[in-house]
Amino acid sequence: MAAAGYLAREGKKVLVVERLDKVGGMTSSDYMIPEAPEHLVTPCAVELLFARKSGIIEDFDLPKYGLRTVDPDPTYAYLHPDGSSIALFYDYRRTAEDIARINRNDGKAYLEFMKTLNVMMDIGFPIMMSEPGRPDVKNMSKMIGSAVRNVRLKDELVALSKATADQVACERFEHPATIALLLGIAAGAGPVDDDGNAAAYMIFAVTHKYGTGKPIGSLQSFSNALARSIEASGAQIELNAPVAEIIVDDGAAKGVRLQDGRVIRSNMVIATCDPRTAMRLTTPGGVPRTLMKRIEHAPANRSNAAPFLANLALSGPLTLKKHQDLRHDDADLNKAVGLIGTPDEVRESFAAARRGDIPRRHAVSVTPLSNSDPTQAPPGASLAYVYLPSIAVDACEGWSQQLKDRTMTSIKTQLGEFYDGLDTEVGRFVETPREREKRLNVTNGCVSHVDFGALRAGVHRPATGFGGPKPPFPGFLIGGAGTHPGGGVSGIAGRIAANRALRELKKMRQESP
């Protein structure tokens, strides 16, 4: 939708075809629990972390079209088994003080760590905002300026960008609680033992500076606001319109054929779905074999680890058992995302996924959505958004209903050590990676479409020949999470795709007789 909106604002005739009955894709929400019809289920993302910086909210004037957000402070809180906690406040100095109450050395180390992460953000955001292969002067100047000002941190930044998240956490911090806080957040970007995964720690800098931004009414309200905005600019949106074929004729994309048989002709097709899905939809034989194979081999949850998600509808309140009572300040942890899992439990969650096993203890986060946004549950009731960053895409015994139930029983048992109110459950929505794959047509249930990594970044994301300033073949572009800058709700990929489309359309006009 972001690509459509930017193109419509330039006066182009744009049509968005969406296979579902509502806009949003991975940002959509619905009332999906029959036993709890007034609890709003969010099956994927819940935050606008990177959208706060990307410009999409301002560009499309989303508050005018209904977007409202809430920002609990603290945003996250690591919940240690002994009842102690570390709160992640907007103010990183206050966070450092909270860490220091558990380990004085770690508190000092966090302040030093933030110096590095702030520089990483100052360099990283201009890279994210820039079009790969065609960097603009404004963003390049920001990046170079920050790099020059902080040249003394060069070696540290290089080491951070190459290392595993686990390594960096253990190098810098001593206490298991501090290490668990870092690993619990980094795990959301992929295996914590993958080289280069430590770059995920930039999330700390972004959170401290901009907050996470949870839309009131779920991320569906963000998607709805964006839809209203781009329609006001002239774009059209057609729902329940799954694509059967991306028509490729004489080496160029010429439009799409919908499953109902209709053919929509176009000078430019922008596919923001999973790149593998997009290429499978192209006319057989229409795309060079080399390009097809490059996308087929693009990694999507290659390690067999993917998020597992549940929404628990509760008839009563959801509150912490002891962690809130043991706080030393006025921080309300009942509105924060509760991070649960020792360092070893985080590590084992990825190791078990690789083996196809389901661990007995989990690395898991709990977002008490209704505690900060009561609109998502009936009065007096609660909604718990339960997120495991890693579980087996393909379990050794196969994902049966029995395995899902056993997994949820073990998760609820563990969460019951930390939260009260889970015994008031009246219904649940649970989705395995394979079920996500089927519902959203995304390979292996990969929420970022293509795995993150140095070899899948910039012009090489999703694969060499697809991420540069020129289309992989005439009339066709890829946008969305499978291209630069990757997963997360930001709109940047859409803006880049729109700019590329505008250049190609101009070129077509100039070359036409």
mmCIF file of N, CA and C in Angstrom, residues 75-136:
data_model
loop_
_atom_site.group_PDB
_atom_site.id
_atom_site.type_symbol
_atom_site.label_atom_id
_atom_site.label_comp_id
_atom_site.label_asym_id
_atom_site.label_seq_id
_atom_site.Cartn_x
_atom_site.Cartn_y
_atom_site.Cartn_z
ATOM 1 N N THR A 75 8.652 0.131 27.994
ATOM 2 C CA THR A 75 8.111 -0.596 26.860
ATOM 3 C C THR A 75 8.258 -2.098 27.050
ATOM 4 N N TYR A 76 9.431 -2.515 27.473
ATOM 5 C CA TYR A 76 9.738 -3.927 27.720
ATOM 6 C C TYR A 76 10.219 -4.079 29.160
ATOM 7 N N ALA A 77 10.132 -5.301 29.651
ATOM 8 C CA ALA A 77 10.688 -5.601 30.971
ATOM 9 C C ALA A 77 11.120 -7.055 30.987
ATOM 10 N N TYR A 78 12.377 -7.290 31.313
ATOM 11 C CA TYR A 78 12.802 -8.674 31.494
ATOM 12 C C TYR A 78 12.375 -9.126 32.882
ATOM 13 N N LEU A 79 11.746 -10.283 32.941
ATOM 14 C CA LEU A 79 11.229 -10.836 34.194
ATOM 15 C C LEU A 79 12.104 -12.005 34.611
ATOM 16 N N HIS A 80 12.921 -11.807 35.628
ATOM 17 C CA HIS A 80 13.827 -12.846 36.094
ATOM 18 C C HIS A 80 13.047 -13.825 36.984
ATOM 19 N N PRO A 81 13.395 -15.098 36.976
ATOM 20 C CA PRO A 81 12.649 -16.083 37.787
ATOM 21 C C PRO A 81 12.586 -15.757 39.264
ATOM 22 N N ASP A 82 13.583 -15.036 39.806
ATOM 23 C CA ASP A 82 13.573 -14.746 41.243
ATOM 24 C C ASP A 82 12.679 -13.568 41.616
ATOM 25 N N GLY A 83 11.999 -12.968 40.644
ATOM 26 C CA GLY A 83 11.110 -11.846 40.935
ATOM 27 C C GLY A 83 11.706 -10.493 40.621
ATOM 28 N N SER A 84 12.994 -10.437 40.387
ATOM 29 C CA SER A 84 13.608 -9.167 39.990
ATOM 30 C C SER A 84 13.299 -8.892 38.528
ATOM 31 N N SER A 85 13.513 -7.658 38.117
ATOM 32 C CA SER A 85 13.169 -7.279 36.749
ATOM 33 C C SER A 85 14.094 -6.172 36.273
ATOM 34 N N ILE A 86 14.191 -6.041 34.968
ATOM 35 C CA ILE A 86 14.897 -4.920 34.347
ATOM 36 C C ILE A 86 13.925 -4.266 33.385
ATOM 37 N N ALA A 87 13.648 -3.000 33.604
ATOM 38 C CA ALA A 87 12.700 -2.275 32.763
ATOM 39 C C ALA A 87 13.435 -1.494 31.684
ATOM 40 N N LEU A 88 12.930 -1.562 30.471
ATOM 41 C CA LEU A 88 13.495 -0.804 29.365
ATOM 42 C C LEU A 88 12.666 0.466 29.195
ATOM 43 N N PHE A 89 13.178 1.549 29.747
ATOM 44 C CA PHE A 89 12.498 2.841 29.688
ATOM 45 C C PHE A 89 12.893 3.591 28.417
ATOM 46 N N TYR A 90 12.118 4.633 28.086
ATOM 47 C CA TYR A 90 12.543 5.506 26.987
ATOM 48 C C TYR A 90 13.914 6.092 27.293
ATOM 49 N N ASP A 91 14.100 6.495 28.518
ATOM 50 C CA ASP A 91 15.364 7.091 28.948
ATOM 51 C C ASP A 91 16.380 5.978 29.200
ATOM 52 N N TYR A 92 17.398 5.897 28.357
ATOM 53 C CA TYR A 92 18.363 4.805 28.513
ATOM 54 C C TYR A 92 19.181 4.953 29.797
ATOM 55 N N ARG A 93 19.294 6.161 30.287
ATOM 56 C CA ARG A 93 20.020 6.344 31.552
ATOM 57 C C ARG A 93 19.234 5.715 32.703
ATOM 58 N N ARG A 94 17.923 5.870 32.647
ATOM 59 C CA ARG A 94 17.098 5.257 33.681
ATOM 60 C C ARG A 94 17.159 3.731 33.566
ATOM 61 N N THR A 95 17.231 3.234 32.330
ATOM 62 C CA THR A 95 17.390 1.793 32.122
ATOM 63 C C THR A 95 18.705 1.318 32.719
ATOM 64 N N ALA A 96 19.759 2.090 32.493
ATOM 65 C CA ALA A 96 21.073 1.735 33.040
ATOM 66 C C ALA A 96 21.028 1.702 34.567
ATOM 67 N N GLU A 97 20.306 2.636 35.154
ATOM 68 C CA GLU A 97 20.164 2.651 36.614
ATOM 69 C C GLU A 97 19.430 1.405 37.092
ATOM 70 N N ASP A 98 18.433 0.989 36.327
ATOM 71 C CA ASP A 98 17.675 -0.207 36.701
ATOM 72 C C ASP A 98 18.561 -1.447 36.623
ATOM 73 N N ILE A 99 19.378 -1.503 35.595
ATOM 74 C CA ILE A 99 20.322 -2.614 35.462
ATOM 75 C C ILE A 99 21.330 -2.599 36.607
ATOM 76 N N ALA A 100 21.778 -1.411 36.971
ATOM 77 C CA ALA A 100 22.791 -1.282 38.016
ATOM 78 C C ALA A 100 22.302 -1.786 39.367
ATOM 79 N N ARG A 101 21.003 -1.792 39.578
ATOM 80 C CA ARG A 101 20.467 -2.311 40.837
ATOM 81 C C ARG A 101 20.682 -3.821 40.935
ATOM 82 N N ILE A 102 20.810 -4.469 39.779
ATOM 83 C CA ILE A 102 21.082 -5.901 39.749
ATOM 84 C C ILE A 102 22.577 -6.169 39.665
ATOM 85 N N ASN A 103 23.272 -5.350 38.852
ATOM 86 C CA ASN A 103 24.718 -5.505 38.699
ATOM 87 C C ASN A 103 25.312 -4.149 38.338
ATOM 88 N N ARG A 104 26.109 -3.600 39.232
ATOM 89 C CA ARG A 104 26.651 -2.255 39.026
ATOM 90 C C ARG A 104 27.493 -2.167 37.763
ATOM 91 N N ASN A 105 28.299 -3.182 37.507
ATOM 92 C CA ASN A 105 29.149 -3.164 36.311
ATOM 93 C C ASN A 105 28.310 -3.162 35.036
ATOM 94 N N ASP A 106 27.212 -3.920 35.066
ATOM 95 C CA ASP A 106 26.348 -3.970 33.888
ATOM 96 C C ASP A 106 25.677 -2.624 33.631
ATOM 97 N N GLY A 107 25.340 -1.909 34.700
ATOM 98 C CA GLY A 107 24.746 -0.591 34.535
ATOM 99 C C GLY A 107 25.694 0.355 33.814
ATOM 100 N N LYS A 108 26.957 0.338 34.219
ATOM 101 C CA LYS A 108 27.956 1.169 33.545
ATOM 102 C C LYS A 108 28.167 0.694 32.111
ATOM 103 N N ALA A 109 28.187 -0.612 31.927
ATOM 104 C CA ALA A 109 28.417 -1.161 30.589
ATOM 105 C C ALA A 109 27.273 -0.785 29.643
ATOM 106 N N TYR A 110 26.052 -0.683 30.179
ATOM 107 C CA TYR A 110 24.910 -0.330 29.321
ATOM 108 C C TYR A 110 25.057 1.096 28.800
ATOM 109 N N LEU A 111 25.533 1.994 29.639
ATOM 110 C CA LEU A 111 25.753 3.370 29.184
ATOM 111 C C LEU A 111 26.771 3.408 28.052
ATOM 112 N N GLU A 112 27.836 2.628 28.180
ATOM 113 C CA GLU A 112 28.848 2.576 27.122
ATOM 114 C C GLU A 112 28.280 1.912 25.870
ATOM 115 N N PHE A 113 27.485 0.885 26.067
ATOM 116 C CA PHE A 113 26.871 0.181 24.943
ATOM 117 C C PHE A 113 25.972 1.123 24.153
ATOM 118 N N MET A 114 25.225 1.961 24.860
ATOM 119 C CA MET A 114 24.313 2.872 24.184
ATOM 120 C C MET A 114 25.063 3.910 23.353
ATOM 121 N N LYS A 115 26.248 4.286 23.766
ATOM 122 C CA LYS A 115 27.037 5.202 22.935
ATOM 123 C C LYS A 115 27.294 4.582 21.570
ATOM 124 N N THR A 116 27.628 3.307 21.584
ATOM 125 C CA THR A 116 27.883 2.601 20.335
ATOM 126 C C THR A 116 26.599 2.416 19.539
ATOM 127 N N LEU A 117 25.523 2.024 20.217
ATOM 128 C CA LEU A 117 24.267 1.768 19.515
ATOM 129 C C LEU A 117 23.674 3.045 18.931
ATOM 130 N N ASN A 118 23.841 4.161 19.605
ATOM 131 C CA ASN A 118 23.332 5.423 19.063
ATOM 132 C C ASN A 118 24.055 5.795 17.774
ATOM 133 N N VAL A 119 25.352 5.528 17.744
ATOM 134 C CA VAL A 119 26.111 5.789 16.516
ATOM 135 C C VAL A 119 25.677 4.805 15.425
ATOM 136 N N MET A 120 25.480 3.554 15.820
ATOM 137 C CA MET A 120 25.006 2.560 14.841
ATOM 138 C C MET A 120 23.681 2.995 14.238
ATOM 139 N N MET A 121 22.797 3.553 15.057
ATOM 140 C CA MET A 121 21.509 4.025 14.545
ATOM 141 C C MET A 121 21.705 5.218 13.622
ATOM 142 N N ASP A 122 22.584 6.137 13.994
ATOM 143 C CA ASP A 122 22.818 7.321 13.165
ATOM 144 C C ASP A 122 23.387 6.949 11.800
ATOM 145 N N ILE A 123 24.146 5.868 11.758
ATOM 146 C CA ILE A 123 24.686 5.389 10.486
ATOM 147 C C ILE A 123 23.692 4.451 9.803
ATOM 148 N N GLY A 124 23.053 3.598 10.594
ATOM 149 C CA GLY A 124 22.179 2.574 10.040
ATOM 150 C C GLY A 124 20.896 3.105 9.439
ATOM 151 N N PHE A 125 20.292 4.121 10.061
ATOM 152 C CA PHE A 125 19.022 4.616 9.530
ATOM 153 C C PHE A 125 19.178 5.250 8.152
ATOM 154 N N PRO A 126 20.188 6.064 7.905
ATOM 155 C CA PRO A 126 20.370 6.559 6.533
ATOM 156 C C PRO A 126 20.565 5.447 5.520
ATOM 157 N N ILE A 127 21.236 4.363 5.936
ATOM 158 C CA ILE A 127 21.386 3.219 5.032
ATOM 159 C C ILE A 127 20.032 2.582 4.768
ATOM 160 N N MET A 128 19.220 2.421 5.818
ATOM 161 C CA MET A 128 17.883 1.859 5.658
ATOM 162 C C MET A 128 17.026 2.718 4.724
ATOM 163 N N MET A 129 17.133 4.012 4.861
ATOM 164 C CA MET A 129 16.291 4.928 4.092
ATOM 165 C C MET A 129 16.736 5.066 2.646
ATOM 166 N N SER A 130 17.989 4.736 2.356
ATOM 167 C CA SER A 130 18.536 4.921 1.014
ATOM 168 C C SER A 130 18.140 3.771 0.091
ATOM 169 N N GLU A 131 18.030 4.086 -1.171
ATOM 170 C CA GLU A 131 17.775 3.053 -2.164
ATOM 171 C C GLU A 131 19.070 2.333 -2.494
ATOM 172 N N PRO A 132 19.142 1.019 -2.332
ATOM 173 C CA PRO A 132 20.365 0.279 -2.639
ATOM 174 C C PRO A 132 20.777 0.475 -4.098
ATOM 175 N N GLY A 133 22.049 0.746 -4.280
ATOM 176 C CA GLY A 133 22.561 0.951 -5.634
ATOM 177 C C GLY A 133 22.335 2.343 -6.168
ATOM 178 N N ARG A 134 21.615 3.168 -5.405
ATOM 179 C CA ARG A 134 21.338 4.537 -5.841
ATOM 180 C C ARG A 134 21.206 5.432 -4.613
ATOM 181 N N PRO A 135 22.252 5.511 -3.812
ATOM 182 C CA PRO A 135 22.175 6.298 -2.571
ATOM 183 C C PRO A 135 21.986 7.781 -2.877
ATOM 184 N N ASP A 136 21.157 8.418 -2.069
ATOM 185 C CA ASP A 136 20.921 9.844 -2.261
ATOM 186 C C ASP A 136 21.872 10.662 -1.407
#
